[in-house]
Amino acid sequence: MSKNFGVSERGYYGQFGGAFIPEMLYPNVEELREKYLTIMQEPAFQEELQDLLRNYVGRPTPLYHAKRLSEKYNTKIYLKREDLNHTGAHKINNTVGQILLAKRLGKTRIIAETGAGQHGVATATVCALAGLECIVYMGKIDTERQRPNVEKMRLMGATVVPVTSGSQTLKDATNEAIRDWINHPEDTHYIIGSVVGPHPYPDMVTRFQAVISEEIRKQLLEKEGRELPDYVVACVGGGSNAAGAFYHFLDEESVQLVAVEAAGLGVDSGHSAATSVLGKTGIIHGSKTLLMQTEDGQITEPYSISAGLDYPGVGPLHAHLAQSGRARFIAITDVDAMVALRELSRLEGIIPAIETSHALAALKELNAGPNDVVVLNLSGRGDKDLNTILTYFEQLDGQ
Amino acid sequence: MANNRLTRLFQEKQGNLLNVYFTAGYPNLEDTVTILEELQLAGADLVEIGMPFSDPLADGPTIQASNMVALENGMTVKMLFQQLQGVRDNVSLPLILMGYLNPVLQYGFENFCRDAAAVGVDGFILPDLPFAEYEEEYKPILEQYGLSLIFLITPQTSEARIRQIDQLSSSFIYMVSSASTTGSQVQSSDSQKAYFQKVRDLGLRSPLLIGFGISDKPSFELACQSAHGAIIGSAFIKALQEPAEVRENVRSFLRLIKG
């Protein structure tokens, strides 16, 4: 556990975190808080988890030296290939862990929220694996935008509930999942998909995702003879892939941590999701963190071309990394992300998710030297985004 | 310890207390004080004024929708305090502000307490304010302004925690009738009866008001058998949607409950 960036007993990272929840959720969250570390440390739990990560998820994922990309940016770039996981993104690292935890807690019903559908698919997948009932809340607008993921979830036996409250996107899907949990306090476990929510979720999800940085250190030692890169770059919506990629480097001051947010149409355009720039301290989904909101404290709807970065808050760890200056936060626009997506596709034959493409677009802003080692967390593959990608480039090229 | 209209109410009236919730700025922006005046005339004992929030986690569809309408009408915490200026000239009912923590924090917790006390508010329900933070940061401020904080308990709340809440409470405890968001129907199930009985048997020092799922005379009376009174929210919000004038809607609804 990190000395300087670990979570406190009550779930705080600096001034961010905590568990700001109504009493109706208290017993659930308290049960989890009391048990998660003990369960996660049980040898039998670890054995089952490691077996699934290896044989089901497909870990360790490769650390790939991207030569043509490196040449382009005149530095040494490694891609951590989370896109090669089962279901196509890092999300499954966490859902595999949480489903094992839920079973040990005796839960029989699983709920989840999803924006782009990647976390929903990863949850439906592990529920099928474990034979547990699965209900996924998804904003009605997102169910229409991400139809293939909805069909995948249904194929694996999950119930997808289109959410029509509020703005009908990820924030509202999360609200509805929490309301479901309030209405089913005893038999249900809520698998949160990012490092957000009340304590212990940010810490628990970070620990499940920390497998990413653990592997990076080992793989880098094999390839470069050193465990520490000069830069670790990852995109941030809620921030789970970044938390996983940063975890084992948090106390290594020589490693520059770079978190990349979605600027949407531009940070000052009114259509952005760059929470570290636009957010103020506030409370969302049970956690005190940086939050995009009005002067009156109403939560505002963010915008990004990527449904996965389209969240008005960030995890409390990230809020702390931003405020303390430990991580550098960069905001990347839709257009720069899409250009980077096409660039990686053509240079390396890898089509990244639009979320990940934001991290790729930040490469040009790093000023990394020719002898520097940059590790970029390739959080997900772009198959799910094909419609958005094609439509976007048709419009861009047609202009 | 707060000594205000709330504590006096529970000293003076022992049972059948009717607490009505409505959302400030709903159905129309300027209805807040009208509804308060009419609730007093129609015989409510205390009132919870909801401060609308974009993401009301513990609320069901009816109150969520009223929050959205109120926000679209332009309701804010600041405006609510403006509307409540002078409300004490006509309204003597205890008044509680109910809302989520984020808008309060943006207003500034101390400013919020100061301005609430200045217009004659007696207490708050802030369901997402945790105990530890309350005790460390906020309790001294509330006490300075003579305001009560009302805590919730549910069927899943442990006895030890109920006793802790009882000790922290300076007016009443909000007893959530079942595991639910607001507006779901109360069922007089055996498990619910057992829960009511269990809490009664604890012999708490604080009075109890039952909320969530109280929608009509029978459910109000049932709740009053197990507690000092009950809280009605969603059913009242629905009544405000009737085509008649606001005052008439308030009167008709309270006649249904109390008549």
XYZ file of C-alpha atoms in Angstrom:
658
model
C 0.000 0.000 0.000
C 1.196 3.458 -0.872
C 2.664 5.482 1.995
C 1.542 8.833 0.722
C -1.458 7.999 -1.401
C -3.073 5.097 0.424
C -6.552 5.358 1.821
C -7.224 6.273 5.463
C -9.318 4.176 7.832
C -12.398 6.220 6.961
C -11.774 6.144 3.251
C -10.017 9.433 2.638
C -7.255 10.322 0.207
C -6.193 13.697 1.566
C -9.463 15.591 1.854
C -11.280 13.426 -0.720
C -13.224 10.196 -0.300
C -15.364 9.106 2.646
C -18.760 7.433 2.574
C -21.537 10.004 2.154
C -24.464 7.650 1.952
C -28.022 7.555 3.252
C -28.691 5.251 6.201
C -30.485 2.809 3.880
C -27.105 1.909 2.351
C -25.124 1.931 5.562
C -25.371 -1.793 6.456
C -24.345 -2.876 2.940
C -21.396 -0.552 2.693
C -20.337 -1.253 6.274
C -20.434 -5.013 5.692
C -18.209 -4.559 2.665
C -15.849 -2.210 4.514
C -15.440 -4.656 7.364
C -14.779 -7.655 5.155
C -13.188 -6.694 1.856
C -9.562 -6.640 2.961
C -9.814 -9.848 4.948
C -11.495 -11.677 2.082
C -9.070 -10.296 -0.507
C -6.127 -11.504 1.563
C -7.414 -15.070 2.047
C -5.103 -17.517 0.234
C -8.094 -19.418 -1.198
C -9.549 -16.188 -2.582
C -6.232 -15.185 -4.137
C -5.762 -18.626 -5.626
C -9.203 -18.548 -7.256
C -8.687 -14.956 -8.435
C -5.229 -15.608 -9.888
C -6.503 -18.704 -11.676
C -9.360 -16.761 -13.279
C -7.115 -13.835 -14.191
C -4.710 -16.216 -15.924
C -7.026 -18.711 -17.560
C -10.243 -16.760 -18.078
C -9.260 -13.114 -18.443
C -5.998 -13.870 -20.262
C -3.424 -12.273 -17.955
C -0.712 -11.232 -17.871
C -1.456 -8.913 -20.750
C 1.573 -8.124 -22.933
C 3.731 -5.061 -22.472
C 4.317 -4.253 -26.102
C 7.146 -2.043 -27.362
C 5.401 0.017 -30.052
C 8.322 0.768 -32.363
C 6.593 2.803 -35.051
C 4.756 4.899 -32.470
C 8.018 5.347 -30.547
C 9.744 6.531 -33.711
C 7.004 9.044 -34.362
C 7.328 10.601 -30.876
C 11.101 10.059 -30.622
C 10.890 8.236 -27.295
C 10.451 4.643 -26.131
C 6.775 3.763 -25.826
C 5.376 0.592 -24.326
C 1.683 -0.223 -24.564
C 0.143 -2.213 -21.714
C -2.326 -4.293 -23.669
C -5.459 -4.321 -21.469
C -7.399 -4.375 -24.745
C -6.389 -8.032 -25.067
C -8.313 -9.021 -21.936
C -11.480 -11.091 -22.296
C -14.352 -8.662 -23.091
C -11.888 -6.162 -24.516
C -10.939 -3.851 -21.669
C -9.439 -3.584 -18.199
C -12.921 -3.593 -16.635
C -12.928 -7.354 -16.178
C -9.984 -7.271 -13.716
C -12.351 -5.652 -11.236
C -15.546 -7.593 -11.996
C -13.780 -10.944 -11.645
C -12.539 -9.854 -8.232
C -15.849 -8.446 -7.075
C -17.891 -11.459 -8.134
C -15.679 -13.725 -6.016
C -16.101 -11.295 -3.144
C -19.879 -11.175 -3.612
C -20.081 -14.954 -3.461
C -18.120 -15.017 -0.228
C -20.490 -12.392 1.186
C -23.358 -14.756 0.355
C -24.983 -12.422 -2.184
C -27.225 -13.900 -4.859
C -28.097 -10.869 -6.931
C -25.688 -8.535 -8.726
C -26.387 -5.021 -9.926
C -24.175 -2.706 -11.946
C -24.239 0.574 -13.824
C -22.697 1.119 -17.212
C -22.080 3.991 -19.596
C -20.462 2.712 -22.773
C -21.370 -0.823 -21.800
C -17.850 -2.169 -21.163
C -18.360 -2.489 -17.419
C -21.869 -3.846 -18.016
C -20.522 -6.504 -20.344
C -17.714 -7.358 -17.913
C -20.273 -7.704 -15.108
C -22.706 -9.778 -17.180
C -19.757 -11.991 -18.107
C -18.693 -12.785 -14.551
C -22.327 -13.237 -13.461
C -22.759 -15.861 -16.162
C -19.517 -17.450 -14.974
C -20.692 -17.492 -11.361
C -24.318 -18.320 -12.119
C -25.678 -15.208 -10.389
C -28.599 -12.993 -11.374
C -27.395 -9.806 -13.067
C -29.196 -6.484 -13.517
C -27.408 -3.713 -15.383
C -28.634 -0.116 -15.292
C -27.832 1.883 -18.391
C -29.019 5.323 -19.463
C -31.662 5.019 -22.153
C -29.599 7.210 -24.492
C -26.571 4.954 -23.951
C -28.604 1.792 -24.657
C -29.333 3.288 -28.058
C -25.747 4.476 -28.677
C -24.178 1.196 -27.556
C -26.638 -1.359 -28.894
C -24.102 -4.210 -29.491
C -23.055 -4.138 -25.842
C -26.691 -4.278 -24.753
C -27.171 -7.348 -26.938
C -24.032 -8.976 -25.531
C -25.234 -8.488 -21.972
C -28.641 -9.945 -22.816
C -27.052 -12.894 -24.593
C -25.192 -13.728 -21.401
C -28.428 -13.669 -19.437
C -28.297 -10.209 -17.861
C -31.285 -7.901 -17.573
C -30.499 -4.475 -18.982
C -32.688 -1.739 -17.485
C -32.836 1.448 -19.607
C -32.805 4.427 -17.230
C -35.131 7.279 -18.123
C -34.540 9.539 -15.115
C -32.412 12.688 -15.316
C -30.255 13.008 -18.391
C -30.524 9.260 -19.156
C -26.767 8.639 -19.169
C -24.095 7.181 -16.845
C -24.706 9.473 -13.879
C -28.380 8.528 -13.840
C -27.667 4.835 -14.391
C -25.502 5.019 -11.260
C -28.307 6.737 -9.316
C -30.746 3.991 -10.319
C -28.304 1.229 -9.371
C -27.900 2.837 -5.948
C -31.703 3.071 -5.600
C -31.983 -0.608 -6.490
C -29.447 -1.378 -3.767
C -31.478 0.649 -1.264
C -34.499 -1.468 -2.191
C -32.582 -4.774 -1.923
C -30.266 -4.374 1.031
C -29.748 -8.006 1.939
C -29.231 -10.267 -1.076
C -27.616 -7.815 -3.507
C -24.038 -6.760 -4.228
C -23.423 -3.668 -6.297
C -20.391 -4.042 -8.584
C -19.231 -0.465 -9.137
C -17.157 -0.191 -12.301
C -14.723 2.544 -11.411
C -12.731 3.946 -8.500
C -15.735 6.009 -7.426
C -18.525 5.607 -4.883
C -18.419 5.394 -1.096
C -15.464 3.882 0.763
C -14.385 1.074 0.372
C -15.188 1.035 -3.362
C -12.410 3.365 -4.563
C -9.813 1.382 -2.619
C -11.269 -2.021 -3.479
C -11.482 -1.319 -7.214
C -7.984 0.195 -7.185
C -6.613 -2.971 -5.571
C -8.277 -5.191 -8.183
C -6.912 -3.004 -10.970
C -3.441 -2.793 -9.394
C -2.579 -6.022 -11.212
C -1.826 -3.719 -14.160
C 1.052 -1.832 -12.507
C 2.276 -4.965 -10.770
C 2.734 -6.593 -14.173
C 4.237 -3.453 -15.708
C 7.040 -3.469 -13.114
C 7.883 -7.128 -13.736
C 7.671 -6.870 -17.503
C 9.720 -3.698 -17.640
C 12.427 -5.318 -15.570
C 12.614 -8.131 -18.127
C 12.626 -5.817 -21.133
C 14.557 -2.781 -19.895
C 16.422 -4.068 -16.867
C 14.586 -1.580 -14.677
C 11.213 -1.645 -12.960
C 10.446 2.057 -13.166
C 9.417 3.841 -16.351
C 9.803 7.593 -16.700
C 6.144 8.130 -17.533
C 2.907 6.234 -16.997
C 0.035 7.587 -19.084
C -3.635 6.637 -18.754
C -7.056 8.101 -19.510
C -9.421 9.086 -16.695
C -13.209 9.114 -16.558
C -13.920 7.746 -13.106
C -10.319 6.594 -13.301
C -10.091 2.841 -12.744
C -7.570 2.014 -15.468
C -5.393 4.931 -14.401
C -5.604 3.902 -10.736
C -4.517 0.392 -11.750
C -1.655 1.616 -13.924
C -0.415 4.117 -11.301
C -0.825 1.999 -8.158
C 2.643 0.483 -7.764
C 4.304 3.734 -8.833
C 2.504 6.123 -6.491
C 5.457 6.382 -4.105
C 8.114 6.297 -6.837
C 8.774 9.963 -7.319
C 10.932 9.450 -10.407
C 7.892 8.152 -12.285
C 5.748 10.880 -13.800
C 2.084 9.965 -13.628
C -0.002 11.440 -16.423
C -3.809 11.351 -16.210
C -5.675 12.277 -19.359
C -9.194 13.654 -19.208
C -11.712 14.285 -21.970
C -11.922 17.949 -22.945
C -14.827 17.183 -25.294
C -15.289 20.136 -27.639
C -12.790 22.132 -25.556
C -12.334 22.730 -21.836
C -14.125 26.085 -21.985
C -16.724 25.105 -24.583
C -19.442 24.104 -22.133
C -19.213 20.592 -23.624
C -16.424 18.934 -21.691
C -15.681 16.276 -19.109
C -12.374 17.682 -17.820
C -13.269 17.372 -14.151
C -9.869 18.274 -12.707
C -10.080 21.642 -14.462
C -13.810 22.337 -14.290
C -14.748 20.557 -11.074
C -14.977 21.837 -7.516
C -14.990 19.787 -4.327
C -18.383 18.184 -3.951
C -20.190 14.944 -3.289
C -21.256 12.481 -5.951
C -22.420 8.905 -5.476
C -21.255 8.761 -1.883
C -17.784 10.222 -2.273
C -16.277 13.653 -1.678
C -14.256 14.464 -4.749
C -13.825 16.908 -7.602
C -17.188 17.320 -9.257
C -18.616 19.307 -12.145
C -21.517 21.259 -10.739
C -23.405 24.531 -10.839
C -22.864 27.319 -8.320
C -25.851 25.940 -6.410
C -24.345 22.475 -6.121
C -26.460 20.760 -8.785
C -24.463 18.133 -10.644
C -23.995 19.004 -14.298
C -23.899 16.670 -17.266
C -20.464 16.309 -18.814
C -19.779 15.772 -22.497
C -17.273 13.624 -24.347
C -17.352 11.684 -27.605
C -16.356 8.684 -25.476
C -19.221 7.367 -23.349
C -16.685 5.952 -20.889
C -15.122 9.306 -19.966
C -18.481 11.041 -19.795
C -18.686 11.285 -15.970
C -19.036 14.505 -13.940
C -16.628 13.393 -11.199
C -13.340 11.527 -10.791
C -12.354 8.997 -8.158
C -11.179 10.539 -4.869
C -7.647 9.149 -5.349
C -7.415 11.080 -8.608
C -8.796 14.226 -7.001
C -5.989 13.889 -4.456
C -3.348 13.210 -7.134
C -4.527 16.301 -9.015
C -4.656 18.561 -5.994
C -1.325 17.413 -4.554
C 0.341 17.690 -7.937
C 1.535 14.065 -7.825
C -0.051 13.419 -11.191
C -0.110 15.719 -14.169
C -3.581 16.103 -15.647
C -3.952 16.804 -19.353
C -7.245 17.472 -21.156
C -7.626 16.162 -24.717
C -10.387 17.177 -27.141
C -12.602 14.823 -29.138
C -10.835 15.694 -32.354
C -7.324 15.115 -30.979
C -8.421 11.788 -29.510
C -9.901 10.671 -32.828
C -6.760 11.659 -34.722
C -4.687 9.642 -32.250
C -7.062 6.696 -32.694
C -6.484 6.660 -36.425
C -2.749 7.150 -35.924
C -2.357 4.078 -33.709
C -4.545 2.028 -36.043
C -2.271 2.878 -38.969
C 1.090 2.819 -37.203
C 0.638 -0.309 -35.132
C -2.434 -2.140 -36.409
C -4.185 -1.678 -33.082
C -7.597 -0.007 -32.979
C -7.908 1.491 -29.500
C -11.096 2.450 -27.683
C -11.995 6.123 -27.958
C -11.395 6.437 -24.198
C -7.836 5.140 -24.581
C -7.256 7.384 -27.585
C -7.319 10.369 -25.243
C -4.247 8.943 -23.484
C -2.582 8.383 -26.868
C -3.228 11.977 -27.891
C -1.385 13.154 -24.776
C 1.884 11.601 -26.044
C 2.629 14.737 -28.052
C 2.420 16.856 -24.878
C 4.796 14.812 -22.730
C 8.088 16.184 -24.038
C 9.646 12.810 -23.326
C 13.266 12.391 -24.410
C 14.657 9.693 -26.744
C 15.977 7.662 -23.807
C 12.841 7.956 -21.719
C 10.564 4.978 -21.198
C 6.855 5.753 -21.511
C 4.232 3.189 -20.542
C 0.752 3.923 -21.844
C -2.137 1.895 -20.499
C -4.070 0.716 -23.543
C -7.255 0.324 -21.509
C -9.590 -1.048 -24.166
C -10.128 -1.993 -27.770
C -12.092 0.069 -30.260
C -14.413 -2.576 -31.699
C -17.310 -1.271 -29.617
C -16.756 2.216 -31.057
C -16.702 1.293 -34.717
C -19.987 3.046 -35.543
C -18.949 6.238 -33.789
C -15.516 6.099 -35.445
C -16.891 5.602 -38.952
C -19.518 8.319 -38.600
C -16.951 10.707 -37.143
C -14.428 10.293 -39.944
C -17.099 10.400 -42.641
C -18.102 13.814 -41.337
C -14.528 14.994 -40.767
C -13.237 13.875 -44.164
C -16.385 15.036 -45.955
C -15.906 18.630 -44.816
C -28.868 20.703 22.554
C -31.347 22.489 20.388
C -34.335 23.900 22.199
C -36.685 25.091 19.546
C -40.170 24.646 18.130
C -39.386 21.015 17.368
C -38.460 20.030 20.884
C -41.471 21.956 22.218
C -43.806 20.190 19.811
C -42.774 16.779 21.087
C -43.160 17.932 24.667
C -46.657 19.249 24.013
C -48.119 16.584 21.714
C -47.476 12.930 22.350
C -49.004 11.131 19.355
C -50.602 11.207 15.894
C -48.181 13.822 14.661
C -48.484 14.558 10.967
C -45.276 15.629 9.243
C -45.735 16.638 5.602
C -42.900 16.808 3.048
C -42.991 18.940 -0.051
C -40.369 20.153 -2.505
C -39.600 23.863 -2.429
C -40.457 25.531 -5.714
C -42.980 22.864 -6.685
C -45.371 22.847 -8.460
C -44.629 26.546 -9.008
C -41.619 28.555 -7.921
C -43.629 30.855 -5.648
C -45.770 28.170 -3.956
C -43.450 27.487 -1.022
C -44.930 29.891 1.531
C -48.494 29.383 0.289
C -48.166 25.648 0.938
C -46.683 26.255 4.381
C -49.534 28.583 5.377
C -52.139 26.186 4.109
C -50.533 23.174 5.810
C -50.710 25.047 9.106
C -54.388 25.927 8.596
C -55.221 22.355 7.547
C -53.683 20.838 10.657
C -50.198 19.537 9.876
C -47.976 19.385 12.961
C -44.606 19.919 11.331
C -43.246 20.338 7.818
C -40.248 19.141 5.879
C -39.269 21.479 3.069
C -37.308 19.625 0.416
C -34.402 21.483 -1.161
C -34.357 20.173 -4.733
C -31.266 18.312 -5.930
C -30.287 17.002 -9.344
C -29.429 13.532 -7.987
C -31.699 12.625 -5.046
C -30.434 9.091 -4.370
C -32.877 8.003 -1.690
C -35.957 9.227 -3.489
C -38.406 7.416 -5.715
C -39.823 8.668 -9.034
C -42.447 11.084 -7.638
C -40.047 13.119 -5.528
C -37.320 12.885 -8.179
C -39.714 14.411 -10.704
C -40.742 17.179 -8.286
C -37.041 17.959 -7.767
C -36.512 18.274 -11.510
C -39.532 20.584 -11.927
C -38.463 22.738 -8.993
C -34.944 23.091 -10.420
C -36.353 23.953 -13.824
C -38.537 26.543 -12.086
C -35.299 28.073 -10.821
C -35.359 27.043 -7.169
C -32.047 27.344 -5.292
C -31.037 27.290 -1.633
C -30.492 31.025 -1.791
C -33.924 31.632 -3.258
C -35.547 29.392 -0.656
C -34.097 31.515 2.126
C -35.385 34.642 0.374
C -38.855 33.113 0.153
C -38.780 32.141 3.818
C -37.999 35.704 4.946
C -40.909 36.704 7.140
C -42.538 33.262 7.072
C -42.638 33.297 10.870
C -45.176 36.157 10.768
C -47.814 33.622 9.708
C -46.415 30.158 10.264
C -45.626 28.765 13.704
C -45.193 25.092 12.668
C -41.765 23.589 13.210
C -39.906 23.712 9.902
C -37.262 21.247 8.770
C -35.142 21.560 5.653
C -34.481 18.240 3.926
C -31.857 17.868 1.267
C -28.627 16.325 0.122
C -25.277 17.539 1.323
C -23.721 18.840 -1.886
C -25.867 21.971 -2.373
C -25.446 22.721 1.339
C -21.657 22.439 1.103
C -21.591 24.721 -1.917
C -23.638 27.276 0.030
C -21.208 26.842 2.905
C -22.305 24.818 5.915
C -22.012 27.632 8.402
C -23.699 30.154 6.108
C -26.462 27.637 5.603
C -27.014 27.240 9.345
C -26.867 30.985 9.936
C -29.379 31.786 7.192
C -31.695 28.923 8.119
C -31.770 29.997 11.753
C -32.363 33.592 10.716
C -35.583 32.739 8.857
C -36.846 30.495 11.656
C -35.919 26.977 10.487
C -35.696 24.455 13.337
C -33.692 21.573 11.928
C -32.362 19.627 8.978
C -32.510 16.191 7.456
C -29.313 15.593 5.463
C -29.452 11.871 4.710
C -25.972 11.610 3.222
C -24.128 13.360 6.069
C -22.164 10.646 7.903
C -22.015 10.441 11.708
C -18.288 10.850 12.091
C -18.179 13.984 9.939
C -21.258 15.326 11.760
C -19.687 14.893 15.166
C -16.300 16.266 14.197
C -17.156 19.117 11.908
C -20.793 20.054 11.915
C -22.349 19.426 15.328
C -20.823 22.483 17.012
C -22.097 24.715 14.216
C -25.631 23.324 14.399
C -25.648 23.751 18.161
C -24.402 27.297 17.896
C -27.485 28.150 15.850
C -29.918 26.047 17.913
C -30.680 23.667 15.035
C -31.546 19.961 15.248
C -30.241 17.309 12.901
C -32.636 14.435 12.319
C -31.193 10.967 11.660
C -32.774 8.059 9.837
C -33.033 4.440 10.900
C -34.141 1.519 8.721
C -35.062 -2.141 9.333
C -31.391 -2.983 8.701
C -30.001 -0.529 11.267
C -28.410 -2.443 14.135
C -29.561 -1.958 17.712
C -26.194 -0.505 18.693
C -26.422 2.049 15.922
C -30.040 2.929 16.774
C -28.911 3.631 20.338
C -26.062 5.775 19.054
C -28.509 7.716 16.869
C -30.853 8.107 19.820
C -28.040 9.695 21.807
C -27.137 12.067 18.958
C -30.730 13.122 18.309
C -32.075 16.313 19.767
C -35.618 16.166 18.387
C -36.932 13.018 16.725
C -35.750 9.948 14.811
C -36.964 9.382 11.260
C -37.887 5.716 11.094
C -37.845 4.495 7.486
C -40.667 1.962 7.264
C -39.011 -0.540 4.950
C -35.980 -1.061 2.769
C -36.942 1.291 -0.017
C -36.684 4.625 -1.714
C -39.511 7.083 -1.068
C -42.946 6.504 -2.516
C -43.069 2.714 -2.416
C -46.170 1.257 -0.804
C -46.109 0.430 2.871
C -47.064 -3.191 3.503
C -48.207 -4.175 6.950
C -46.095 -7.303 6.772
C -45.097 -9.379 9.763
C -41.475 -8.392 9.377
C -42.430 -4.728 9.400
C -44.565 -5.161 12.509
C -41.681 -6.971 14.157
C -39.351 -4.102 13.231
C -41.724 -1.492 14.663
C -42.114 -3.579 17.818
C -38.367 -4.117 18.141
C -37.675 -0.394 17.974
C -40.481 0.395 20.426
C -39.057 -2.146 22.847
C -35.717 -0.358 22.866
C -37.309 2.359 24.985
C -35.560 5.206 23.186
C -35.542 8.693 24.587
C -36.254 10.283 21.197
C -39.714 10.285 19.654
C -40.131 8.349 16.398
C -41.848 9.404 13.195
C -42.396 6.765 10.529
C -41.829 7.710 6.923
C -41.693 6.119 3.438
C -44.843 4.515 2.089
C -47.369 6.493 4.160
C -49.942 7.625 1.629
C -53.460 7.634 3.101
C -55.525 7.548 6.267
C -55.151 3.811 6.946
C -51.367 3.813 6.527
C -51.101 7.021 8.577
C -53.133 5.489 11.393
C -51.162 2.246 11.237
C -47.907 4.173 11.564
C -49.280 6.210 14.461
C -49.983 3.000 16.356
C -46.272 2.194 16.307
C -44.743 5.641 16.638
C -45.407 9.231 17.633
C -46.532 10.061 14.154
C -45.782 9.746 10.483
C -44.288 11.552 7.531
C -46.053 11.847 4.183
C -44.103 12.908 1.088
C -44.755 11.332 -2.293
C -48.537 11.074 -1.778
C -48.681 14.786 -0.936
C -46.555 15.662 -3.989
C -49.038 13.707 -6.111
C -51.933 15.583 -4.498
C -50.297 18.879 -5.488
C -50.580 17.762 -9.116
C -54.389 17.858 -8.971
C -55.976 20.461 -11.253
C -57.411 22.595 -8.429
C -55.647 25.631 -6.958
C -52.672 24.850 -4.681
C -54.392 25.829 -1.430
C -57.394 23.671 -2.275
C -55.134 20.686 -3.086
C -53.414 21.001 0.292
C -56.757 21.247 2.115
C -58.329 18.266 0.327
C -55.308 16.070 0.947
C -55.115 16.829 4.647
C -58.878 16.222 4.971
C -58.268 12.757 3.486
C -55.539 11.980 6.025
C -57.006 13.542 9.125
C -60.755 13.527 8.380
